[in-house]
Short mmCIF file of C-alpha atoms in Angstrom, two decimals:
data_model
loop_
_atom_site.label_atom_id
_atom_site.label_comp_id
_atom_site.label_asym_id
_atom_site.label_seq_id
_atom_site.Cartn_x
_atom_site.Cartn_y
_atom_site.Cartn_z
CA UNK X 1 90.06 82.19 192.39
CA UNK X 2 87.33 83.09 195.09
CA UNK X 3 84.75 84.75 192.19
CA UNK X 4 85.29 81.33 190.35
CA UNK X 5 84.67 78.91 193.72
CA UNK X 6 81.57 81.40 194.24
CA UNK X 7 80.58 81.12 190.54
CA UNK X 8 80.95 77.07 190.53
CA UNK X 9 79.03 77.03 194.03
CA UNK X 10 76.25 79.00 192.89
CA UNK X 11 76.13 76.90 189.48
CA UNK X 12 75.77 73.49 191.60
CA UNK X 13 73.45 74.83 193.70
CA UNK X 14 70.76 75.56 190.59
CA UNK X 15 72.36 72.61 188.87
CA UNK X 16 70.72 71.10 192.07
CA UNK X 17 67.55 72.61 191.75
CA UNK X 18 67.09 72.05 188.19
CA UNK X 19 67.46 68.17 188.98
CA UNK X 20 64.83 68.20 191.89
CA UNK X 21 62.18 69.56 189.65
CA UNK X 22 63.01 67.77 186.86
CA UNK X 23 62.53 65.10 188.98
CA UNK X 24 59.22 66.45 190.16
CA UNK X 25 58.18 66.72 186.76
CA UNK X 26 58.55 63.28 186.25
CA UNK X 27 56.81 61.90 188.96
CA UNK X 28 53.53 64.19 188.00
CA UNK X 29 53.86 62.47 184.36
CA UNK X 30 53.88 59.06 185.85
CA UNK X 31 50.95 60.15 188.11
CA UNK X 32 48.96 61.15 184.87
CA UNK X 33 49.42 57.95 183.81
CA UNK X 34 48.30 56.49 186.38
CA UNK X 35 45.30 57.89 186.03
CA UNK X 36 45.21 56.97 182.50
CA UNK X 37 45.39 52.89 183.68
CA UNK X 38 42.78 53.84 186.43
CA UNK X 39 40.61 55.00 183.70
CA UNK X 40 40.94 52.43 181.60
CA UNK X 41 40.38 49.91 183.93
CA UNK X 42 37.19 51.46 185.18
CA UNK X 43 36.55 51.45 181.83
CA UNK X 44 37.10 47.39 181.01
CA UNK X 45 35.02 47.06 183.92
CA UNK X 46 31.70 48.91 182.75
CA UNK X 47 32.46 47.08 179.57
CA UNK X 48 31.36 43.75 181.06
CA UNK X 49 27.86 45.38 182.80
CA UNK X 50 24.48 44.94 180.39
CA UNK X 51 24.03 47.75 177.94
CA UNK X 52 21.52 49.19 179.64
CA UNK X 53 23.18 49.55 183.18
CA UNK X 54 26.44 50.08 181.36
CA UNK X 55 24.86 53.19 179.76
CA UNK X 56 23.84 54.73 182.75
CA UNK X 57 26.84 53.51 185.35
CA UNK X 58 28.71 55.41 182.38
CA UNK X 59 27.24 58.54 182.13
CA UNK X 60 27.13 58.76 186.19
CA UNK X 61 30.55 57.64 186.59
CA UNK X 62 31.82 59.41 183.55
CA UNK X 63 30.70 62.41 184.50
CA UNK X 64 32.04 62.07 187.73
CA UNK X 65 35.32 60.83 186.36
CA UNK X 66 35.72 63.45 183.59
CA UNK X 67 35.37 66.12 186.49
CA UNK X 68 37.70 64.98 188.70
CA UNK X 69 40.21 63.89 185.72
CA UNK X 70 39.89 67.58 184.32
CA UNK X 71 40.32 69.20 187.30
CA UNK X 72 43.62 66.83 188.27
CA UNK X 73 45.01 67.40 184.64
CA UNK X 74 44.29 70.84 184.44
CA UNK X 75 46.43 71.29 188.07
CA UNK X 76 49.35 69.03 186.16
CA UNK X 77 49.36 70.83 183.15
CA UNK X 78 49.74 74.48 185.61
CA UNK X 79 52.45 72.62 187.44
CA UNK X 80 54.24 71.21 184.64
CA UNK X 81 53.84 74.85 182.58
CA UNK X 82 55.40 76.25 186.08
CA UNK X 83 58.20 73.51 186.19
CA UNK X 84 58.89 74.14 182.59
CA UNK X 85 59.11 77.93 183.13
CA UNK X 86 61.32 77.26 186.20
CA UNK X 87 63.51 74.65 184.36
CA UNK X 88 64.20 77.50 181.32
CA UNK X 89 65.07 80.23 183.94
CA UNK X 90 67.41 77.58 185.73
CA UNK X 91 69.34 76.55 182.80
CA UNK X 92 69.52 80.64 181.67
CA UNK X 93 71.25 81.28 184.81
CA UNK X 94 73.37 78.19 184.63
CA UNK X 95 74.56 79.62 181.30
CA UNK X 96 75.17 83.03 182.89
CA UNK X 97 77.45 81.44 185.58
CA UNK X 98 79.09 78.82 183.04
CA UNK X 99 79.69 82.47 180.49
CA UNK X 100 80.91 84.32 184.12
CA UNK X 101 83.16 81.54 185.23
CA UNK X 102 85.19 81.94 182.16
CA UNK X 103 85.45 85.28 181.86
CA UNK X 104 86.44 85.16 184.86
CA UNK X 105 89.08 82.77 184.17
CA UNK X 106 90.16 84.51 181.11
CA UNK X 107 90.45 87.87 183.14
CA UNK X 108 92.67 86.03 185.88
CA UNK X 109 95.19 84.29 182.68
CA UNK X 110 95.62 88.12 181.65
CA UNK X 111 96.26 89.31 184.70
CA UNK X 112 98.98 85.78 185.23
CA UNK X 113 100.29 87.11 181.54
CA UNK X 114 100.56 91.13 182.26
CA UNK X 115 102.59 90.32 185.53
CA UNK X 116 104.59 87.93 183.87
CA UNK X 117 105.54 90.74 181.41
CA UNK X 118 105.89 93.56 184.23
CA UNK X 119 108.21 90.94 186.51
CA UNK X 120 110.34 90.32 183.11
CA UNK X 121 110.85 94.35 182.43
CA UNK X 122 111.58 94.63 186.33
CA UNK X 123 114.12 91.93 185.64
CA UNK X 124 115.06 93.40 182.44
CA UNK X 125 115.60 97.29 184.37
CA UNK X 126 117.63 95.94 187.28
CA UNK X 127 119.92 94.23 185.01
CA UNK X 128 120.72 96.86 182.85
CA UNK X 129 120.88 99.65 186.17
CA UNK X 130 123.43 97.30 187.36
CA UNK X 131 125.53 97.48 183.43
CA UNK X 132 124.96 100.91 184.38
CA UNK X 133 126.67 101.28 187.51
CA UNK X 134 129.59 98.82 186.37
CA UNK X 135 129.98 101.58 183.37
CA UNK X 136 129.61 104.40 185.47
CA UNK X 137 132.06 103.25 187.92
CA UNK X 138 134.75 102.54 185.24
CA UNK X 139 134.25 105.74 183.80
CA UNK X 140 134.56 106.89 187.18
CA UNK X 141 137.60 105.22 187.57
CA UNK X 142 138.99 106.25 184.57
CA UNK X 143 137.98 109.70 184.95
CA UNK X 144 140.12 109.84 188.54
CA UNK X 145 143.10 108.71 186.82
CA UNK X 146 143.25 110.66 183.87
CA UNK X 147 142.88 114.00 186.54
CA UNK X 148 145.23 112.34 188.40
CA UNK X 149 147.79 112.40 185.54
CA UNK X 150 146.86 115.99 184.09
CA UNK X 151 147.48 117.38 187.59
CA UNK X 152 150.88 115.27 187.89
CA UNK X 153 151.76 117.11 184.88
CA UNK X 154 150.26 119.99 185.44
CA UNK X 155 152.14 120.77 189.02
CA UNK X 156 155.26 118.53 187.68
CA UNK X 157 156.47 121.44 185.55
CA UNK X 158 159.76 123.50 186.84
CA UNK X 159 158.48 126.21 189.41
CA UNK X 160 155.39 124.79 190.02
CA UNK X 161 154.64 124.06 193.43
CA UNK X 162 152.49 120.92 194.40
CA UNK X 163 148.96 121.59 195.85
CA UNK X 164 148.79 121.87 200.09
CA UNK X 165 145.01 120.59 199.30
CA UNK X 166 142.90 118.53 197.00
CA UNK X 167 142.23 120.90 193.72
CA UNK X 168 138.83 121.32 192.61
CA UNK X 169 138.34 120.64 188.74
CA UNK X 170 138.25 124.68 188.30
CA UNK X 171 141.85 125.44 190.34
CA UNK X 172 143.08 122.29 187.69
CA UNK X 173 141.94 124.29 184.37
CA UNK X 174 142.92 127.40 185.97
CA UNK X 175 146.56 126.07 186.52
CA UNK X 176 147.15 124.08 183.02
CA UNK X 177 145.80 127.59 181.65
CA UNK X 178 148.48 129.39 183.25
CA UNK X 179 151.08 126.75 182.08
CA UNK X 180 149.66 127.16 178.30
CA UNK X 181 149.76 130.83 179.06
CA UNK X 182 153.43 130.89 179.31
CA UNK X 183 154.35 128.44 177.09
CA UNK X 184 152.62 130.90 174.09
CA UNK X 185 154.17 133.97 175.55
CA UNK X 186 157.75 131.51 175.73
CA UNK X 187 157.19 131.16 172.15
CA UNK X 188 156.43 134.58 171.06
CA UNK X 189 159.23 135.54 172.77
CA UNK X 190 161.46 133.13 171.27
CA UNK X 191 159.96 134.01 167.99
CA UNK X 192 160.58 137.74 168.35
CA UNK X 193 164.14 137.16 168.95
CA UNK X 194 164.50 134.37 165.96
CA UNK X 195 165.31 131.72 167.80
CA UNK X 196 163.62 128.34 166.66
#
């Protein structure tokens, strides 16, 4: 938002300058013609003088007048060729600043857009690490019970004492080993002696 402000400040300021000599321009056409009514009038005046005077007032003040008229249009024409050079620069850099301004602004709706996407995927991750935690805890939850209930039965069997402290998941298998243990020796004994 500051580059554009910049961008739009520097724009106004040679929108500015553009209008000032445009305006200067115009006020060196309007003095070339009113050189152009002088001239003419000076003219309608040495029209009403005898031909003989008229022809030499008119080469004497013609003369005269051509000088100073070539020398004053040849200093508008420099300053107008200089205020037309000026004015083209101007309105190249006014394009430049119009073309930077929105870039500029097409830069800053990406950037809106890209953390618009990242804020939705943030959303989109704490929402499912929070499904994961609810899963994870009822597995969890289900895991305690179901050891619960295999060392119930494990240490529920006849002869089996019950733990003095919490079992660790190895001292579990180790015991309902032992139980399956027996049981097969049980039956091979049974077996051996027939019995069903």
């Amino acid at each position: 938002t500051g580059a554009i402000s910049s961008l739009q400040r520097q724009m106004e300021i040679q929108e500015s300058e553009l209008r000032k000599i445009r305006s200067e321009k115009e006020m060196l056409q309007k003095q070339l013609r009113q050189l152009e009514v002088q001239l003419q009038a000076v003219s309608d005046k040495f029209c009403s003088l005898t031909e003989e005077q008229r022809q030499e007032e008119v080469m004497v003040m013609m003369e005269e007048e051509n000088r100073n008229l070539q020398q004053v249009v040849s200093e508008q024409e420099s300053q107008l060729a200089e205020q037309n050079k000026l004015i083209s620069e101007l309105q190249g850099t006014v394009s430049q600043l119009r073309a930077e301004v929105v870039t500029t602004r097409l830069q800053l709706l990406e950037q809106k857009q890209a953390q618009k996407e990242i804020q939705s995927q943030a959303e989109a991750l704490q929402h499912k690490e929070l499904q994961t935690r609810v899963a994870l805890e009822r597995i969890s939850s289900k895991f305690e019970r179901y050891r619960s209930k295999i060392i119930q039965a494990t240490f529920s069997t006849e002869g089996s004492q019950d733990p003095s402290a919490e079992l660790t998941d190895d001292e579990v298998l180790e015991a309902m080993q032992k139980i399956i243990n027996e049981r097969m020796e049980f039956q091979q004994l049974l077996k051996h002696k027939g019995s069903k």
